[in-house]
mmCIF file of C-alpha atoms in Angstrom:
data_model
loop_
_atom_site.group_PDB
_atom_site.id
_atom_site.type_symbol
_atom_site.label_atom_id
_atom_site.label_comp_id
_atom_site.label_asym_id
_atom_site.label_seq_id
_atom_site.Cartn_x
_atom_site.Cartn_y
_atom_site.Cartn_z
ATOM 1 C CA MET G 1 -99.672 166.977 72.497
ATOM 2 C CA LYS G 2 -102.322 164.318 72.190
ATOM 3 C CA TRP G 3 -103.567 164.535 75.103
ATOM 4 C CA THR G 4 -104.026 168.474 74.980
ATOM 5 C CA ILE G 5 -106.002 168.109 72.033
ATOM 6 C CA VAL G 6 -108.612 165.325 73.647
ATOM 7 C CA PHE G 7 -108.754 167.687 76.469
ATOM 8 C CA GLY G 8 -109.695 170.359 74.118
ATOM 9 C CA VAL G 9 -111.882 168.474 72.697
ATOM 10 C CA LEU G 10 -113.848 167.422 75.706
ATOM 11 C CA LEU G 11 -113.855 171.020 77.080
ATOM 12 C CA MET G 12 -115.216 171.665 73.700
ATOM 13 C CA VAL G 13 -118.191 169.308 73.943
ATOM 14 C CA TYR G 14 -118.711 170.188 77.823
ATOM 15 C CA LEU G 15 -118.998 174.043 76.955
ATOM 16 C CA ASN G 16 -120.929 173.435 74.287
ATOM 17 C CA ASN G 17 -124.015 171.509 76.120
ATOM 18 C CA ALA G 18 -123.374 173.121 79.723
ATOM 19 C CA SER G 19 -127.180 173.619 80.993
ATOM 20 C CA TRP G 20 -125.682 175.709 83.746
ATOM 21 C CA LEU G 21 -123.965 178.604 81.569
ATOM 22 C CA ARG G 22 -128.061 179.559 79.683
ATOM 23 C CA ASP G 23 -131.038 181.107 81.198
ATOM 24 C CA VAL G 24 -134.020 179.264 81.618
ATOM 25 C CA PRO G 25 -135.983 178.919 78.472
ATOM 26 C CA ASP G 26 -138.782 181.070 78.220
ATOM 27 C CA GLY G 27 -142.415 180.066 79.355
ATOM 28 C CA ALA G 28 -143.713 178.124 82.199
ATOM 29 C CA VAL G 29 -143.684 174.418 83.398
ATOM 30 C CA ARG G 30 -146.846 172.994 81.888
ATOM 31 C CA LEU G 31 -149.300 169.699 82.922
ATOM 32 C CA LEU G 32 -150.945 166.951 81.057
ATOM 33 C CA ALA G 33 -153.048 164.777 83.604
ATOM 34 C CA HIS G 34 -153.031 161.924 82.533
ATOM 35 C CA ARG G 35 -157.182 160.262 83.127
ATOM 36 C CA GLY G 36 -158.099 163.444 84.327
ATOM 37 C CA VAL G 37 -159.064 163.486 88.086
ATOM 38 C CA HIS G 38 -159.166 159.916 88.490
ATOM 39 C CA GLN G 39 -159.376 156.863 91.184
ATOM 40 C CA THR G 40 -156.080 156.090 91.610
ATOM 41 C CA TYR G 41 -154.821 152.686 91.925
ATOM 42 C CA SER G 42 -152.269 150.487 93.236
ATOM 43 C CA LYS G 43 -149.455 149.010 90.322
ATOM 44 C CA GLU G 44 -148.017 146.303 92.225
ATOM 45 C CA ASN G 45 -147.715 143.444 89.583
ATOM 46 C CA LEU G 46 -150.052 145.200 87.402
ATOM 47 C CA ASP G 47 -148.953 144.215 83.916
ATOM 48 C CA ARG G 48 -148.045 146.659 81.342
ATOM 49 C CA HIS G 49 -150.841 145.275 79.032
ATOM 50 C CA GLU G 50 -153.721 145.101 81.496
ATOM 51 C CA GLY G 51 -157.174 147.141 80.709
ATOM 52 C CA CYS G 52 -158.954 147.443 83.819
ATOM 53 C CA THR G 53 -158.095 149.041 87.274
ATOM 54 C CA ALA G 54 -161.287 149.655 88.719
ATOM 55 C CA ASP G 55 -161.024 146.486 90.515
ATOM 56 C CA ARG G 56 -157.939 147.677 92.327
ATOM 57 C CA ILE G 57 -158.550 151.181 93.530
ATOM 58 C CA ASP G 58 -157.722 152.705 96.442
ATOM 59 C CA PRO G 59 -159.804 153.868 99.059
ATOM 60 C CA PRO G 60 -161.446 156.947 96.940
ATOM 61 C CA GLN G 61 -161.158 160.156 98.340
ATOM 62 C CA HIS G 62 -163.106 162.258 95.536
ATOM 63 C CA ALA G 63 -165.914 160.494 93.497
ATOM 64 C CA PHE G 64 -164.849 161.468 90.162
ATOM 65 C CA LEU G 65 -164.362 158.617 87.437
ATOM 66 C CA GLU G 66 -161.302 159.224 84.479
ATOM 67 C CA ASN G 67 -162.858 160.455 80.794
ATOM 68 C CA THR G 68 -166.083 161.889 82.188
ATOM 69 C CA ILE G 69 -166.916 165.079 81.848
ATOM 70 C CA ALA G 70 -166.564 165.854 85.088
ATOM 71 C CA SER G 71 -163.477 164.540 85.528
ATOM 72 C CA ILE G 72 -162.210 166.850 82.765
ATOM 73 C CA HIS G 73 -163.823 170.117 84.310
ATOM 74 C CA GLU G 74 -161.667 169.402 87.135
ATOM 75 C CA ALA G 75 -158.225 168.607 86.353
ATOM 76 C CA PHE G 76 -158.496 171.869 84.195
ATOM 77 C CA ALA G 77 -159.828 173.832 87.083
ATOM 78 C CA TYR G 78 -156.896 172.557 89.367
ATOM 79 C CA GLY G 79 -154.368 173.911 87.051
ATOM 80 C CA ALA G 80 -153.712 171.063 84.124
ATOM 81 C CA ASP G 81 -153.177 172.490 80.015
ATOM 82 C CA ILE G 82 -153.584 169.004 79.005
ATOM 83 C CA VAL G 83 -155.897 166.272 79.727
ATOM 84 C CA GLU G 84 -154.791 162.886 78.708
ATOM 85 C CA ILE G 85 -158.436 160.959 77.430
ATOM 86 C CA ASP G 86 -158.338 157.158 75.894
ATOM 87 C CA ILE G 87 -160.948 156.739 72.412
ATOM 88 C CA HIS G 88 -162.282 154.181 70.314
ATOM 89 C CA PRO G 89 -164.254 153.568 67.541
ATOM 90 C CA THR G 90 -167.528 152.694 68.377
ATOM 91 C CA ILE G 91 -170.029 150.050 65.531
ATOM 92 C CA ASP G 92 -171.966 153.643 64.352
ATOM 93 C CA GLU G 93 -168.581 155.248 63.466
ATOM 94 C CA LYS G 94 -168.569 157.941 66.602
ATOM 95 C CA PHE G 95 -165.695 157.216 68.766
ATOM 96 C CA ALA G 96 -166.173 156.829 72.576
ATOM 97 C CA VAL G 97 -164.042 157.957 75.600
ATOM 98 C CA PHE G 98 -163.298 155.092 77.442
ATOM 99 C CA HIS G 99 -160.175 153.320 79.242
ATOM 100 C CA ASP G 100 -160.539 149.616 78.557
ATOM 101 C CA TRP G 101 -160.292 147.423 75.845
ATOM 102 C CA LYS G 102 -163.451 145.494 76.991
ATOM 103 C CA ILE G 103 -166.422 146.879 79.304
ATOM 104 C CA ASP G 104 -166.782 143.815 81.590
ATOM 105 C CA CYS G 105 -164.624 144.762 84.561
ATOM 106 C CA ARG G 106 -165.464 148.609 84.960
ATOM 107 C CA THR G 107 -169.084 149.034 83.732
ATOM 108 C CA ASN G 108 -172.484 146.846 83.588
ATOM 109 C CA GLY G 109 -172.221 144.840 80.314
ATOM 110 C CA THR G 110 -169.831 142.336 77.948
ATOM 111 C CA GLY G 111 -167.950 142.572 75.244
ATOM 112 C CA LYS G 112 -165.799 144.781 73.515
ATOM 113 C CA THR G 113 -166.151 148.249 73.759
ATOM 114 C CA ARG G 114 -165.425 148.559 69.606
ATOM 115 C CA ASP G 115 -168.320 146.175 69.340
ATOM 116 C CA HIS G 116 -171.336 148.068 70.838
ATOM 117 C CA SER G 117 -172.593 151.615 69.873
ATOM 118 C CA LEU G 118 -172.225 154.731 71.465
ATOM 119 C CA THR G 119 -176.106 154.640 72.202
ATOM 120 C CA TYR G 120 -175.631 151.117 73.910
ATOM 121 C CA LEU G 121 -172.126 152.370 75.849
ATOM 122 C CA GLN G 122 -173.670 155.313 77.050
ATOM 123 C CA SER G 123 -176.764 153.457 78.657
ATOM 124 C CA LEU G 124 -174.258 151.383 81.184
ATOM 125 C CA ASP G 125 -173.034 152.240 84.406
ATOM 126 C CA ILE G 126 -169.369 153.302 84.004
ATOM 127 C CA GLY G 127 -169.087 153.174 87.902
ATOM 128 C CA PHE G 128 -170.061 149.715 87.948
ATOM 129 C CA GLY G 129 -166.725 147.855 88.219
ATOM 130 C CA TYR G 130 -164.913 149.883 91.043
ATOM 131 C CA THR G 131 -163.850 148.676 94.627
ATOM 132 C CA SER G 132 -161.029 148.877 96.799
ATOM 133 C CA ASP G 133 -161.478 145.964 98.687
ATOM 134 C CA GLY G 134 -161.716 142.767 96.788
ATOM 135 C CA GLY G 135 -165.602 143.395 96.189
ATOM 136 C CA LYS G 136 -166.639 144.007 99.300
ATOM 137 C CA THR G 137 -167.860 147.504 98.297
ATOM 138 C CA TYR G 138 -168.811 149.039 95.064
ATOM 139 C CA PRO G 139 -169.092 152.740 95.897
ATOM 140 C CA PHE G 140 -169.693 154.422 92.525
ATOM 141 C CA ARG G 141 -172.371 151.346 91.675
ATOM 142 C CA GLY G 142 -175.224 153.499 89.789
ATOM 143 C CA LYS G 143 -173.526 156.652 89.713
ATOM 144 C CA GLY G 144 -171.931 156.824 86.462
ATOM 145 C CA VAL G 145 -174.730 156.024 84.276
ATOM 146 C CA GLY G 146 -174.958 157.904 81.481
ATOM 147 C CA LYS G 147 -171.247 159.398 82.056
ATOM 148 C CA LEU G 148 -169.629 157.746 78.876
ATOM 149 C CA PRO G 149 -169.301 160.897 76.316
ATOM 150 C CA SER G 150 -168.370 160.584 72.621
ATOM 151 C CA LEU G 151 -165.678 162.704 72.051
ATOM 152 C CA THR G 152 -167.339 164.848 69.830
ATOM 153 C CA GLU G 153 -169.193 165.877 73.044
ATOM 154 C CA ILE G 154 -165.706 166.771 75.253
ATOM 155 C CA LEU G 155 -164.262 168.925 71.947
ATOM 156 C CA GLU G 156 -167.365 171.019 72.307
ATOM 157 C CA ARG G 157 -167.783 170.962 76.056
ATOM 158 C CA PHE G 158 -164.230 171.877 75.742
ATOM 159 C CA PRO G 159 -164.162 174.158 73.086
ATOM 160 C CA LYS G 160 -160.210 175.668 73.507
ATOM 161 C CA GLN G 161 -158.479 173.046 75.768
ATOM 162 C CA LYS G 162 -156.050 170.726 74.828
ATOM 163 C CA PHE G 163 -156.343 166.855 75.263
ATOM 164 C CA LEU G 164 -153.604 164.538 74.263
ATOM 165 C CA VAL G 165 -155.898 161.296 72.499
ATOM 166 C CA ASN G 166 -154.645 157.585 73.273
ATOM 167 C CA ILE G 167 -155.381 155.277 70.253
ATOM 168 C CA LYS G 168 -156.268 152.286 71.913
ATOM 169 C CA SER G 169 -155.701 149.957 68.817
ATOM 170 C CA ASN G 170 -152.827 149.139 66.671
ATOM 171 C CA SER G 171 -155.133 148.934 63.725
ATOM 172 C CA ILE G 172 -154.414 150.667 60.712
ATOM 173 C CA SER G 173 -157.756 151.462 59.702
ATOM 174 C CA GLU G 174 -158.530 153.382 62.488
ATOM 175 C CA ALA G 175 -156.320 156.193 61.355
ATOM 176 C CA LYS G 176 -159.031 156.537 58.276
ATOM 177 C CA LEU G 177 -161.777 156.860 60.808
ATOM 178 C CA ILE G 178 -160.132 159.343 62.988
ATOM 179 C CA ASN G 179 -158.804 161.071 60.212
ATOM 180 C CA GLN G 180 -162.371 161.615 58.679
ATOM 181 C CA PHE G 181 -163.852 162.369 62.123
ATOM 182 C CA LEU G 182 -161.179 165.410 61.792
ATOM 183 C CA ASP G 183 -162.082 166.589 57.937
ATOM 184 C CA ASP G 184 -165.667 167.454 59.936
ATOM 185 C CA ARG G 185 -163.840 169.767 62.797
ATOM 186 C CA PRO G 186 -162.425 173.054 62.781
ATOM 187 C CA ASN G 187 -158.617 173.347 62.175
ATOM 188 C CA GLU G 188 -158.552 174.828 65.552
ATOM 189 C CA ASP G 189 -158.896 171.448 66.335
ATOM 190 C CA LEU G 190 -155.423 169.903 64.439
ATOM 191 C CA ARG G 191 -153.694 172.827 66.506
ATOM 192 C CA ARG G 192 -155.288 171.472 70.568
ATOM 193 C CA LEU G 193 -155.086 167.999 69.530
ATOM 194 C CA TRP G 194 -151.894 165.605 69.796
ATOM 195 C CA PHE G 195 -152.428 161.764 69.609
ATOM 196 C CA TYR G 196 -150.671 158.367 70.717
ATOM 197 C CA GLY G 197 -150.993 154.670 71.034
ATOM 198 C CA GLY G 198 -150.525 152.239 68.535
ATOM 199 C CA GLN G 199 -147.169 152.227 66.114
ATOM 200 C CA LYS G 200 -149.637 151.775 63.197
ATOM 201 C CA PRO G 201 -152.733 154.268 63.462
ATOM 202 C CA THR G 202 -150.812 156.684 65.079
ATOM 203 C CA SER G 203 -148.269 156.876 62.403
ATOM 204 C CA ARG G 204 -150.365 156.708 59.554
ATOM 205 C CA LEU G 205 -152.779 159.239 61.052
ATOM 206 C CA LEU G 206 -149.792 162.234 61.137
ATOM 207 C CA GLN G 207 -148.810 160.999 57.648
ATOM 208 C CA LEU G 208 -152.635 162.132 57.008
ATOM 209 C CA LYS G 209 -152.486 164.972 58.998
ATOM 210 C CA PHE G 210 -149.205 166.881 58.942
ATOM 211 C CA GLU G 211 -150.278 169.504 61.230
ATOM 212 C CA LEU G 212 -151.022 167.042 63.872
ATOM 213 C CA ARG G 213 -148.868 166.449 67.031
ATOM 214 C CA GLY G 214 -148.249 163.211 68.172
ATOM 215 C CA PHE G 215 -146.008 160.061 68.733
ATOM 216 C CA THR G 216 -145.477 156.482 69.227
ATOM 217 C CA ARG G 217 -142.584 154.481 71.471
ATOM 218 C CA SER G 218 -140.607 154.032 67.734
ATOM 219 C CA SER G 219 -140.337 157.400 67.140
ATOM 220 C CA VAL G 220 -139.475 158.607 70.456
ATOM 221 C CA LYS G 221 -137.278 156.263 70.508
ATOM 222 C CA LYS G 222 -135.699 156.998 67.030
ATOM 223 C CA CYS G 223 -135.017 161.150 67.937
ATOM 224 C CA ALA G 224 -133.800 159.596 71.864
ATOM 225 C CA ILE G 225 -131.003 157.291 69.450
ATOM 226 C CA HIS G 226 -130.114 160.092 67.543
ATOM 227 C CA TYR G 227 -130.083 162.433 69.884
ATOM 228 C CA GLU G 228 -127.711 160.513 72.117
ATOM 229 C CA LEU G 229 -125.903 160.395 68.699
ATOM 230 C CA ILE G 230 -124.978 163.941 67.170
ATOM 231 C CA GLY G 231 -126.886 165.920 69.743
ATOM 232 C CA TRP G 232 -123.914 167.055 71.709
ATOM 233 C CA THR G 233 -122.795 169.041 68.549
ATOM 234 C CA GLY G 234 -125.564 171.041 68.718
ATOM 235 C CA TYR G 235 -127.295 170.066 65.988
ATOM 236 C CA VAL G 236 -130.700 168.538 66.589
ATOM 237 C CA PRO G 237 -131.365 165.403 64.109
ATOM 238 C CA LYS G 238 -135.000 165.460 62.115
ATOM 239 C CA ALA G 239 -135.883 162.555 63.970
ATOM 240 C CA CYS G 240 -136.757 165.072 66.591
ATOM 241 C CA HIS G 241 -138.442 167.851 64.794
ATOM 242 C CA ASN G 242 -141.814 168.890 65.047
ATOM 243 C CA THR G 243 -142.614 166.023 67.682
ATOM 244 C CA ILE G 244 -143.334 164.907 70.477
ATOM 245 C CA VAL G 245 -140.367 163.829 72.988
ATOM 246 C CA VAL G 246 -141.250 161.412 76.374
ATOM 247 C CA ILE G 247 -138.360 161.105 78.903
ATOM 248 C CA PRO G 248 -138.106 159.524 81.766
ATOM 249 C CA GLU G 249 -137.150 161.569 84.523
ATOM 250 C CA GLY G 250 -134.451 158.715 85.292
ATOM 251 C CA TYR G 251 -132.854 159.125 81.962
ATOM 252 C CA ALA G 252 -133.402 163.106 81.243
ATOM 253 C CA PRO G 253 -129.710 164.628 82.276
ATOM 254 C CA TYR G 254 -128.533 162.300 80.158
ATOM 255 C CA PHE G 255 -129.801 164.344 77.617
ATOM 256 C CA TRP G 256 -127.501 166.445 75.700
ATOM 257 C CA GLY G 257 -127.947 170.051 77.828
ATOM 258 C CA TRP G 258 -130.406 169.106 80.021
ATOM 259 C CA PRO G 259 -132.469 170.596 81.312
ATOM 260 C CA ARG G 260 -132.255 174.197 79.775
ATOM 261 C CA LEU G 261 -130.157 173.715 76.787
ATOM 262 C CA PHE G 262 -132.168 170.422 75.771
ATOM 263 C CA THR G 263 -135.465 172.513 75.854
ATOM 264 C CA ARG G 264 -134.332 175.171 74.377
ATOM 265 C CA ARG G 265 -133.279 173.133 71.575
ATOM 266 C CA MET G 266 -136.395 171.373 71.031
ATOM 267 C CA GLN G 267 -138.098 174.351 71.445
ATOM 268 C CA ASP G 268 -136.089 176.094 68.146
ATOM 269 C CA VAL G 269 -137.150 172.562 66.638
ATOM 270 C CA GLY G 270 -141.114 172.901 67.115
ATOM 271 C CA THR G 271 -141.071 169.840 69.535
ATOM 272 C CA GLU G 272 -142.418 169.641 73.243
ATOM 273 C CA ILE G 273 -140.868 167.449 76.127
ATOM 274 C CA ILE G 274 -143.451 165.326 78.084
ATOM 275 C CA LEU G 275 -141.527 164.205 81.235
ATOM 276 C CA VAL G 276 -142.893 161.215 82.723
ATOM 277 C CA GLY G 277 -141.309 158.998 86.065
ATOM 278 C CA GLN G 278 -140.665 155.968 85.910
ATOM 279 C CA THR G 279 -140.804 152.320 87.573
ATOM 280 C CA GLU G 280 -139.778 148.913 86.630
ATOM 281 C CA VAL G 281 -142.564 148.725 84.360
ATOM 282 C CA HIS G 282 -144.700 151.144 84.333
ATOM 283 C CA LEU G 283 -144.426 155.230 83.183
ATOM 284 C CA ASP G 284 -146.210 156.961 85.987
ATOM 285 C CA GLY G 285 -146.380 160.151 86.813
ATOM 286 C CA ILE G 286 -144.396 162.748 88.340
ATOM 287 C CA ASP G 287 -146.739 163.568 91.507
ATOM 288 C CA SER G 288 -144.883 164.787 93.889
ATOM 289 C CA PRO G 289 -145.495 168.743 94.176
ATOM 290 C CA LYS G 290 -142.027 169.196 96.137
ATOM 291 C CA ARG G 291 -140.488 167.911 92.853
ATOM 292 C CA VAL G 292 -142.676 169.605 90.577
ATOM 293 C CA ALA G 293 -140.931 172.847 92.255
ATOM 294 C CA GLU G 294 -137.637 171.448 91.837
ATOM 295 C CA LEU G 295 -138.097 170.720 87.989
ATOM 296 C CA GLY G 296 -139.937 173.946 87.443
ATOM 297 C CA LYS G 297 -136.853 176.054 88.282
ATOM 298 C CA ASP G 298 -134.931 174.916 85.423
ATOM 299 C CA TYR G 299 -137.826 173.191 83.065
ATOM 300 C CA ARG G 300 -139.780 174.087 81.105
ATOM 301 C CA GLY G 301 -141.595 171.651 78.912
ATOM 302 C CA ILE G 302 -144.565 169.562 80.311
ATOM 303 C CA LEU G 303 -145.246 166.834 83.027
ATOM 304 C CA TRP G 304 -147.152 164.260 83.105
ATOM 305 C CA THR G 305 -148.909 163.574 86.287
ATOM 306 C CA ASP G 306 -151.347 161.034 87.621
ATOM 307 C CA ASN G 307 -153.165 163.303 90.447
ATOM 308 C CA ILE G 308 -153.463 166.397 89.148
ATOM 309 C CA GLU G 309 -155.073 167.806 92.853
ATOM 310 C CA GLN G 310 -152.222 167.651 94.228
ATOM 311 C CA VAL G 311 -149.636 168.958 92.018
ATOM 312 C CA GLY G 312 -151.608 171.426 89.837
ATOM 313 C CA THR G 313 -151.879 174.394 91.874
ATOM 314 C CA LYS G 314 -148.274 174.519 93.158
ATOM 315 C CA ALA G 315 -146.808 173.719 89.920
ATOM 316 C CA LYS G 316 -148.682 177.091 88.775
ATOM 317 C CA VAL G 317 -146.838 178.871 91.365
ATOM 318 C CA ASN G 318 -143.449 178.153 89.301
#
């Protein structure tokens, strides 16, 4: 009798979370282009917190530089649904769209990005430091002058498209600046801008603007732990409601109901899923067209890619 009860319980749990018994959720796979169309780079021995990657790029296959108007336009043209960008406040209380904490490596300037005015930053050559051969040649030097955009310029140039905005600091005061910026923007921007990054400013911003979507390492971890504890019942914990969860591909099969049922459960509570690749240290893009096509058979969330020009058209077919 005891084993019969145990078997019955296990069978109930299995059937309650069997993805293959469910229909594929509505919608289609969406693509998030990390850094837009950009110069790819070697991640070997790259520390997680290292700021600049311009001095380790692969031999260039195109002329686009990350976080520029041209790069973003190209990413959307390849089929991106969302483009990830990076922001820093400037001393004149604007927001520069630029990845690095310092401008020394990527540009012909020096110092912290946020210690300069937007006008000065836009006078720099953002292609100055790119090299694929240890400094023997600099293929983009002189071609990036005036190419650093402001957040305002990007939002006005792309008035309907969605962006995932990376807050590069962990200063809570930055939440106030972004909140003030959004106060002067159309309400539509609150629906097409998602935020992630430093725990303090991101969490505070999401409190100030409850309509916004965003995530931090802490919020993703909390959702994952709570769901693993009680998700087998079919109940989705509050920590997973109206948010964004980022799931490394290698861990995805361990989520109850992955992929069809899990995706539907998250959809039902207003939560977006972003599936990423994973190496030992870094979260990476899913950059194989074959893998994107395979995932597209059952998965109906967002795929993070570092190579939208390779997977964009292929993913849109599925």
